[in-house]
mmCIF file of C-alpha atoms and ligand atoms in Angstrom:
data_model
loop_
_atom_site.group_PDB
_atom_site.id
_atom_site.type_symbol
_atom_site.label_atom_id
_atom_site.label_comp_id
_atom_site.label_asym_id
_atom_site.label_seq_id
_atom_site.Cartn_x
_atom_site.Cartn_y
_atom_site.Cartn_z
ATOM 1 C CA MET A 17 6.950 9.921 10.021
ATOM 2 C CA ASN A 18 8.509 9.721 13.448
ATOM 3 C CA LEU A 19 6.341 7.267 15.316
ATOM 4 C CA LEU A 20 8.307 7.942 18.483
ATOM 5 C CA ASN A 21 6.428 11.255 18.529
ATOM 6 C CA LYS A 22 2.784 10.650 19.462
ATOM 7 C CA ASP A 23 1.515 14.025 18.154
ATOM 8 C CA ASP A 24 2.968 13.269 14.711
ATOM 9 C CA ALA A 25 1.487 9.802 14.687
ATOM 10 C CA LEU A 26 -2.040 11.084 15.329
ATOM 11 C CA SER A 27 -2.207 14.221 13.211
ATOM 12 C CA LEU A 28 -4.561 13.475 10.297
ATOM 13 C CA ALA A 29 -2.776 16.023 8.083
ATOM 14 C CA ARG A 30 0.597 14.389 8.735
ATOM 15 C CA LEU A 31 -0.791 10.936 8.217
ATOM 16 C CA ARG A 32 -2.211 12.009 4.864
ATOM 17 C CA ASP A 33 1.218 13.409 3.974
ATOM 18 C CA VAL A 34 2.690 9.974 4.643
ATOM 19 C CA LEU A 35 0.108 8.387 2.328
ATOM 20 C CA ILE A 36 0.997 10.915 -0.393
ATOM 21 C CA ARG A 37 4.696 10.078 -0.063
ATOM 22 C CA LEU A 38 3.921 6.375 -0.164
ATOM 23 C CA GLU A 39 2.154 6.912 -3.512
ATOM 24 C CA ASP A 40 5.600 7.689 -4.952
ATOM 25 C CA THR A 41 7.156 4.655 -3.284
ATOM 26 C CA ILE A 42 4.405 2.393 -4.643
ATOM 27 C CA ILE A 43 4.481 3.754 -8.211
ATOM 28 C CA PHE A 44 8.283 3.458 -8.403
ATOM 29 C CA ALA A 45 8.235 -0.049 -6.915
ATOM 30 C CA LEU A 46 5.668 -1.105 -9.539
ATOM 31 C CA ILE A 47 7.758 0.461 -12.318
ATOM 32 C CA GLU A 48 10.773 -1.516 -11.085
ATOM 33 C CA ARG A 49 8.837 -4.795 -11.018
ATOM 34 C CA ALA A 50 7.366 -4.113 -14.472
ATOM 35 C CA GLN A 51 10.861 -4.276 -16.006
ATOM 36 C CA PHE A 52 10.815 -8.046 -15.597
ATOM 37 C CA ALA A 53 8.587 -10.704 -17.065
ATOM 38 C CA LEU A 54 5.815 -12.315 -15.057
ATOM 39 C CA ASN A 55 8.110 -15.238 -14.079
ATOM 40 C CA ASP A 56 5.218 -17.313 -12.854
ATOM 41 C CA CYS A 57 7.465 -20.117 -11.541
ATOM 42 C CA THR A 58 8.575 -17.779 -8.705
ATOM 43 C CA TYR A 59 4.983 -17.848 -7.398
ATOM 44 C CA GLN A 60 4.400 -21.606 -7.622
ATOM 45 C CA PRO A 61 5.098 -23.791 -4.578
ATOM 46 C CA GLY A 62 7.545 -26.673 -4.756
ATOM 47 C CA VAL A 63 9.614 -25.529 -7.743
ATOM 48 C CA TYR A 64 12.868 -25.534 -5.756
ATOM 49 C CA LYS A 65 14.134 -27.243 -2.597
ATOM 50 C CA TYR A 66 14.829 -24.669 0.094
ATOM 51 C CA ASP A 67 17.487 -24.895 2.793
ATOM 52 C CA ASN A 68 15.034 -23.518 5.412
ATOM 53 C CA GLY A 69 12.524 -26.330 4.894
ATOM 54 C CA SER A 70 10.026 -23.957 3.243
ATOM 55 C CA GLN A 71 7.383 -25.712 1.125
ATOM 56 C CA GLY A 72 6.144 -22.511 -0.445
ATOM 57 C CA SER A 73 7.055 -20.554 -3.534
ATOM 58 C CA PHE A 74 10.405 -18.972 -4.340
ATOM 59 C CA LEU A 75 8.897 -15.581 -3.452
ATOM 60 C CA GLU A 76 7.761 -16.869 -0.039
ATOM 61 C CA TYR A 77 11.199 -18.346 0.594
ATOM 62 C CA PHE A 78 12.856 -15.071 -0.353
ATOM 63 C CA LEU A 79 10.428 -12.990 1.733
ATOM 64 C CA HIS A 80 10.914 -15.175 4.797
ATOM 65 C CA GLU A 81 14.709 -15.069 4.617
ATOM 66 C CA MET A 82 14.639 -11.316 4.188
ATOM 67 C CA GLU A 83 12.105 -10.761 6.964
ATOM 68 C CA LYS A 84 14.297 -12.767 9.348
ATOM 69 C CA VAL A 85 17.144 -10.288 8.878
ATOM 70 C CA HIS A 86 14.771 -7.332 9.109
ATOM 71 C CA ALA A 87 13.250 -8.752 12.305
ATOM 72 C CA ARG A 88 16.732 -8.975 13.818
ATOM 73 C CA VAL A 89 17.129 -5.210 13.307
ATOM 74 C CA ARG A 90 13.679 -4.681 14.946
ATOM 75 C CA ARG A 91 11.771 -3.662 11.819
ATOM 76 C CA TYR A 92 8.558 -5.309 13.017
ATOM 77 C CA THR A 93 8.623 -3.678 16.434
ATOM 78 C CA SER A 94 7.647 -0.463 14.658
ATOM 79 C CA PRO A 95 3.840 -0.059 14.721
ATOM 80 C CA ASP A 96 3.726 0.682 10.973
ATOM 81 C CA GLU A 97 5.583 -2.452 9.834
ATOM 82 C CA TYR A 98 3.880 -5.803 9.335
ATOM 83 C CA PRO A 99 5.629 -9.022 8.286
ATOM 84 C CA PHE A 100 4.244 -11.421 5.684
ATOM 85 C CA THR A 101 5.920 -14.520 7.124
ATOM 86 C CA SER A 102 6.460 -16.233 10.466
ATOM 87 C CA PRO A 103 8.032 -17.318 12.748
ATOM 88 C CA LEU A 104 10.562 -14.514 12.970
ATOM 89 C CA PRO A 105 13.524 -14.136 15.341
ATOM 90 C CA GLU A 106 13.700 -11.643 18.201
ATOM 91 C CA PRO A 107 15.522 -8.356 17.485
ATOM 92 C CA MET A 108 19.243 -8.170 18.223
ATOM 93 C CA LEU A 109 18.937 -4.410 18.789
ATOM 94 C CA PRO A 110 17.434 -3.208 22.082
ATOM 95 C CA THR A 111 13.680 -2.462 21.933
ATOM 96 C CA LEU A 112 12.641 1.108 21.142
ATOM 97 C CA ASP A 113 10.112 2.842 23.349
ATOM 98 C CA PHE A 114 7.259 3.730 20.986
ATOM 99 C CA PRO A 115 4.568 5.785 22.713
ATOM 100 C CA PRO A 116 1.320 3.789 22.838
ATOM 101 C CA THR A 117 -0.435 5.432 19.884
ATOM 102 C CA LEU A 118 -2.556 2.549 18.680
ATOM 103 C CA HIS A 119 -5.075 0.592 20.702
ATOM 104 C CA PRO A 120 -3.724 -2.969 21.098
ATOM 105 C CA ASN A 121 -4.822 -5.092 18.128
ATOM 106 C CA LYS A 122 -3.609 -7.956 15.983
ATOM 107 C CA ILE A 123 -4.908 -6.778 12.610
ATOM 108 C CA ASN A 124 -2.642 -7.898 9.764
ATOM 109 C CA VAL A 125 -4.124 -8.025 6.246
ATOM 110 C CA ASN A 126 -0.920 -9.074 4.483
ATOM 111 C CA LYS A 127 -2.473 -12.367 3.347
ATOM 112 C CA ASP A 128 -5.134 -10.392 1.413
ATOM 113 C CA ILE A 129 -2.485 -8.021 0.090
ATOM 114 C CA MET A 130 -0.382 -10.927 -1.187
ATOM 115 C CA GLU A 131 -3.395 -12.568 -2.879
ATOM 116 C CA ARG A 132 -4.522 -9.398 -4.610
ATOM 117 C CA TYR A 133 -0.976 -8.516 -5.607
ATOM 118 C CA LEU A 134 -0.369 -11.875 -7.263
ATOM 119 C CA GLN A 135 -3.789 -12.209 -8.889
ATOM 120 C CA ASP A 136 -4.539 -8.653 -9.908
ATOM 121 C CA ILE A 137 -1.402 -6.566 -10.031
ATOM 122 C CA VAL A 138 1.549 -8.612 -11.299
ATOM 123 C CA PRO A 139 -0.298 -9.921 -14.392
ATOM 124 C CA LYS A 140 -1.306 -6.334 -15.289
ATOM 125 C CA ILE A 141 2.095 -4.696 -14.975
ATOM 126 C CA CYS A 142 4.444 -7.442 -16.234
ATOM 127 C CA ALA A 143 4.891 -8.864 -19.709
ATOM 128 C CA PRO A 144 3.817 -12.497 -19.833
ATOM 129 C CA GLY A 145 6.559 -15.116 -19.964
ATOM 130 C CA ASP A 146 9.789 -16.014 -18.244
ATOM 131 C CA ASP A 147 13.041 -14.020 -18.513
ATOM 132 C CA LEU A 148 14.969 -16.042 -15.877
ATOM 133 C CA ASN A 149 15.420 -12.962 -13.649
ATOM 134 C CA TYR A 150 13.895 -14.709 -10.642
ATOM 135 C CA GLY A 151 15.982 -13.009 -7.962
ATOM 136 C CA SER A 152 15.311 -9.583 -9.464
ATOM 137 C CA SER A 153 11.578 -10.098 -9.726
ATOM 138 C CA ALA A 154 11.344 -11.466 -6.166
ATOM 139 C CA THR A 155 13.348 -8.482 -4.873
ATOM 140 C CA ARG A 156 10.975 -6.096 -6.658
ATOM 141 C CA ASP A 157 7.907 -8.030 -5.512
ATOM 142 C CA THR A 158 9.120 -7.681 -1.949
ATOM 143 C CA GLU A 159 9.482 -3.924 -2.330
ATOM 144 C CA CYS A 160 5.990 -3.592 -3.812
ATOM 145 C CA LEU A 161 4.445 -5.776 -1.105
ATOM 146 C CA GLN A 162 6.165 -3.945 1.748
ATOM 147 C CA ALA A 163 5.143 -0.534 0.420
ATOM 148 C CA LEU A 164 1.533 -1.642 -0.097
ATOM 149 C CA SER A 165 1.442 -3.239 3.339
ATOM 150 C CA LYS A 166 2.738 -0.122 5.057
ATOM 151 C CA ARG A 167 0.262 2.095 3.201
ATOM 152 C CA ILE A 168 -2.709 -0.086 3.946
ATOM 153 C CA HIS A 169 -1.872 -0.638 7.624
ATOM 154 C CA TYR A 170 -1.546 3.133 8.055
ATOM 155 C CA GLY A 171 -5.319 2.881 8.156
ATOM 156 C CA LYS A 172 -4.908 2.039 11.846
ATOM 157 C CA PHE A 173 -3.298 5.396 12.658
ATOM 158 C CA ILE A 174 -5.842 7.230 10.549
ATOM 159 C CA ALA A 175 -8.690 5.442 12.308
ATOM 160 C CA GLU A 176 -7.194 6.257 15.710
ATOM 161 C CA SER A 177 -6.817 9.895 14.715
ATOM 162 C CA LYS A 178 -10.459 10.047 13.570
ATOM 163 C CA PHE A 179 -11.619 8.301 16.733
ATOM 164 C CA MET A 180 -9.712 10.768 18.931
ATOM 165 C CA ASP A 181 -11.351 13.742 17.205
ATOM 166 C CA PRO A 182 -13.517 15.149 20.027
ATOM 167 C CA THR A 183 -16.231 16.209 17.554
ATOM 168 C CA GLN A 184 -16.569 12.603 16.300
ATOM 169 C CA GLN A 185 -15.798 10.392 19.259
ATOM 170 C CA LYS A 186 -19.335 10.054 20.635
ATOM 171 C CA THR A 187 -20.668 9.065 17.226
ATOM 172 C CA TYR A 188 -17.901 6.517 16.683
ATOM 173 C CA ILE A 189 -18.524 5.034 20.142
ATOM 174 C CA ARG A 190 -22.249 4.631 19.438
ATOM 175 C CA LEU A 191 -21.654 3.001 16.052
ATOM 176 C CA ILE A 192 -18.968 0.692 17.459
ATOM 177 C CA GLN A 193 -21.247 -0.344 20.320
ATOM 178 C CA ASN A 194 -23.958 -1.147 17.733
ATOM 179 C CA LYS A 195 -21.341 -2.998 15.610
ATOM 180 C CA ASP A 196 -22.681 -0.948 12.689
ATOM 181 C CA ARG A 197 -19.926 -1.677 10.180
ATOM 182 C CA ASP A 198 -21.613 0.142 7.266
ATOM 183 C CA ALA A 199 -22.227 3.323 9.241
ATOM 184 C CA ILE A 200 -18.622 3.314 10.515
ATOM 185 C CA MET A 201 -17.421 2.911 6.918
ATOM 186 C CA GLU A 202 -19.610 5.835 5.841
ATOM 187 C CA LEU A 203 -18.436 8.061 8.689
ATOM 188 C CA LEU A 204 -14.741 7.510 8.009
ATOM 189 C CA THR A 205 -15.094 7.935 4.249
ATOM 190 C CA ASN A 206 -14.013 11.251 2.785
ATOM 191 C CA ARG A 207 -14.933 11.261 -0.915
ATOM 192 C CA THR A 208 -13.251 14.590 -1.603
ATOM 193 C CA VAL A 209 -9.918 13.251 -0.326
ATOM 194 C CA GLU A 210 -10.329 10.049 -2.361
ATOM 195 C CA ALA A 211 -11.151 11.922 -5.588
ATOM 196 C CA ALA A 212 -8.170 14.269 -5.141
ATOM 197 C CA LEU A 213 -5.928 11.287 -4.446
ATOM 198 C CA LEU A 214 -6.971 9.498 -7.651
ATOM 199 C CA ARG A 215 -6.443 12.652 -9.747
ATOM 200 C CA ARG A 216 -2.988 13.182 -8.250
ATOM 201 C CA LEU A 217 -2.091 9.541 -8.661
ATOM 202 C CA ARG A 218 -2.981 9.529 -12.379
ATOM 203 C CA ARG A 219 -0.807 12.580 -12.898
ATOM 204 C CA LYS A 220 2.101 11.064 -10.990
ATOM 205 C CA ALA A 221 1.850 7.731 -12.814
ATOM 206 C CA LEU A 222 1.831 9.538 -16.171
ATOM 207 C CA ILE A 223 4.879 11.592 -15.261
ATOM 208 C CA TYR A 224 6.919 8.939 -13.423
ATOM 209 C CA GLY A 225 6.166 6.442 -16.189
ATOM 210 C CA SER A 226 7.600 8.708 -18.895
ATOM 211 C CA ASP A 227 11.118 9.717 -19.841
ATOM 212 C CA ILE A 228 12.482 13.261 -19.580
ATOM 213 C CA THR A 229 14.642 14.750 -22.359
ATOM 214 C CA GLU A 230 17.875 16.644 -21.718
ATOM 215 C CA THR A 231 15.897 19.874 -22.080
ATOM 216 C CA GLY A 232 13.423 18.720 -19.466
ATOM 217 C CA GLU A 233 10.485 17.748 -21.678
ATOM 218 C CA ILE A 234 8.402 14.716 -20.907
ATOM 219 C CA VAL A 235 8.431 12.285 -23.813
ATOM 220 C CA THR A 236 7.579 8.773 -24.722
ATOM 221 C CA LYS A 237 9.176 6.811 -27.554
ATOM 222 C CA GLU A 238 6.234 7.557 -29.822
ATOM 223 C CA ASP A 239 6.544 11.312 -29.301
ATOM 224 C CA GLN A 240 9.746 11.037 -31.296
ATOM 225 C CA GLU A 241 8.518 8.485 -33.820
ATOM 226 C CA THR A 242 4.896 9.472 -34.482
ATOM 227 C CA PRO A 243 4.350 13.232 -34.255
ATOM 228 C CA THR A 244 0.798 14.216 -33.341
ATOM 229 C CA THR A 245 -0.574 17.270 -35.077
ATOM 230 C CA SER A 246 -3.759 19.157 -34.480
ATOM 231 C CA THR A 247 -4.904 18.043 -37.914
ATOM 232 C CA ALA A 248 -4.512 14.348 -37.090
ATOM 233 C CA ALA A 249 -7.718 12.460 -37.591
ATOM 234 C CA ASN A 250 -9.441 11.202 -34.455
ATOM 235 C CA GLY A 251 -8.554 7.601 -35.261
ATOM 236 C CA ASP A 252 -4.873 8.482 -35.566
ATOM 237 C CA LYS A 253 -4.964 10.332 -32.271
ATOM 238 C CA GLN A 254 -6.557 7.406 -30.506
ATOM 239 C CA GLN A 255 -4.011 5.011 -31.948
ATOM 240 C CA HIS A 256 -1.232 7.337 -30.867
ATOM 241 C CA GLN A 257 -2.618 7.521 -27.330
ATOM 242 C CA GLN A 258 -2.749 3.744 -27.187
ATOM 243 C CA GLN A 259 0.838 3.467 -28.442
ATOM 244 C CA GLU A 260 1.904 6.090 -25.943
ATOM 245 C CA GLN A 261 0.264 4.175 -23.116
ATOM 246 C CA SER A 262 1.912 0.939 -24.113
ATOM 247 C CA SER A 263 5.367 2.540 -24.273
ATOM 248 C CA ARG A 264 5.150 3.848 -20.710
ATOM 249 C CA LYS A 265 7.004 2.072 -17.941
ATOM 250 C CA ILE A 266 3.660 1.653 -16.264
ATOM 251 C CA GLN A 267 0.139 2.482 -17.377
ATOM 252 C CA ALA A 268 -1.539 5.222 -15.374
ATOM 253 C CA ASP A 269 -4.895 3.419 -15.619
ATOM 254 C CA VAL A 270 -3.446 0.349 -13.945
ATOM 255 C CA VAL A 271 -2.132 2.375 -11.004
ATOM 256 C CA VAL A 272 -5.400 4.292 -10.578
ATOM 257 C CA ASP A 273 -7.400 1.079 -10.825
ATOM 258 C CA LEU A 274 -5.126 -0.562 -8.258
ATOM 259 C CA TYR A 275 -5.833 2.219 -5.777
ATOM 260 C CA GLU A 276 -9.526 2.470 -6.559
ATOM 261 C CA ARG A 277 -10.303 -1.221 -6.331
ATOM 262 C CA PHE A 278 -7.745 -2.461 -3.846
ATOM 263 C CA VAL A 279 -5.543 -0.005 -1.920
ATOM 264 C CA ILE A 280 -8.213 2.440 -0.725
ATOM 265 C CA PRO A 281 -10.893 -0.211 0.006
ATOM 266 C CA LEU A 282 -8.421 -2.350 1.975
ATOM 267 C CA THR A 283 -7.157 0.682 3.928
ATOM 268 C CA LYS A 284 -10.775 1.412 4.829
ATOM 269 C CA GLU A 285 -11.323 -2.218 5.861
ATOM 270 C CA VAL A 286 -8.329 -1.897 8.203
ATOM 271 C CA GLU A 287 -9.830 1.318 9.595
ATOM 272 C CA VAL A 288 -13.210 -0.331 10.222
ATOM 273 C CA GLU A 289 -11.659 -3.464 11.791
ATOM 274 C CA TYR A 290 -9.505 -1.308 14.020
ATOM 275 C CA LEU A 291 -12.465 0.798 15.140
ATOM 276 C CA LEU A 292 -14.620 -2.258 15.831
ATOM 277 C CA GLN A 293 -11.947 -3.350 18.342
ATOM 278 C CA ARG A 294 -11.290 0.158 19.670
ATOM 279 C CA LEU A 295 -13.504 -0.086 22.761
ATOM 280 C CA ASP A 296 -12.176 -3.488 23.928
ATOM 281 C CA GLY A 297 -10.712 -3.013 27.413
ATOM 282 C CA TRP A 298 -11.029 0.783 27.116
ATOM 283 C CA GLN A 299 -12.622 2.971 29.778
ATOM 284 C CA ILE A 300 -14.955 5.416 27.990
ATOM 285 C CA PRO A 301 -14.290 8.898 29.425
ATOM 286 C CA GLU A 302 -17.328 10.605 31.041
ATOM 287 C CA GLU A 303 -17.434 13.366 28.400
ATOM 288 C CA SER A 304 -17.599 10.818 25.563
ATOM 289 C CA LYS A 305 -20.471 8.742 26.974
ATOM 290 C CA ASN A 306 -23.607 8.853 24.821
HETATM 291 O O1 PRE B 416 -7.492 10.239 4.460
HETATM 292 C C1 PRE B 416 -8.354 9.604 5.042
HETATM 293 O O2 PRE B 416 -9.232 10.158 5.742
HETATM 294 C C2 PRE B 416 -8.372 8.158 4.978
HETATM 295 O O3 PRE B 416 -9.128 7.530 5.704
HETATM 296 C C3 PRE B 416 -7.543 7.445 3.966
HETATM 297 C C4 PRE B 416 -8.331 7.151 2.686
HETATM 298 C C5 PRE B 416 -7.330 6.451 1.720
HETATM 299 O O4 PRE B 416 -7.251 5.230 1.757
HETATM 300 O O5 PRE B 416 -6.628 7.165 1.018
HETATM 301 C C6 PRE B 416 -9.432 6.231 3.027
HETATM 302 C C7 PRE B 416 -10.684 6.706 3.291
HETATM 303 C C8 PRE B 416 -11.105 8.083 2.997
HETATM 304 O O6 PRE B 416 -12.288 8.067 2.284
HETATM 305 C C9 PRE B 416 -10.074 8.858 2.309
HETATM 306 C C10 PRE B 416 -8.822 8.398 2.080
#
């Protein structure tokens, strides 16, 4: 998405395309992280002494050092990029002129994303234990966190696009003025889009989590070892399905659950928060007054 182009940044269809592409980024990032053990010591504060004075975990140290370099090349001046750590240095590259697409706001839900990622996601996708690959797991964690953060903060653009829809603006303005959080949530919810997303995501996770043979067939280890036949008893079939699931690089259920319970709800929270602040310092145009 070219955020230097305002029309792109506010087209709901294009924004949804970005979310679809980010599904791939997120699934692949999770698959990469799942190669390594949980490595819990990388999440505990005070395990190592850090040269930047950090008192946090190895992951926080790593994230901060990496975000410093990314800040220098102006990553966080882009309205779809949000850092997890601070303070960060000023960019060494000259500032880019992004058109003012979003209403000024300071919404950053990365703290929630980090908490949910560590509590809910890592333990579900990684084997328990310690394989000493601390740098590799922190690198993969960073990729997962950045992709999730980008996806969830895209809620701001989506909310802006919905707010700018002339058929909806009056209603949004009334609900925002009444601070009616629940009604705003209901108005921005599109259950058809959510259901289609979850179906697509399951399919993608099943496919991306499998291997492909030289002749292009999708297989798992058990497809070769335990042939399923139409005469297999139900119990055998179930056992096979369970084996097949456990041999995948990532379980489709885990990815779907992650989106259902965390990614979509948090994106919607960002949308609601953004809308609740949307009228601050904004002159309501005559045609949009209720
Ligand atoms: O596509 C939208 O309209 C969005 O607001 C994004 C999203 C999502 O997180 O995927 C969130 C709320 C809608 O119910 C549908 C989908």
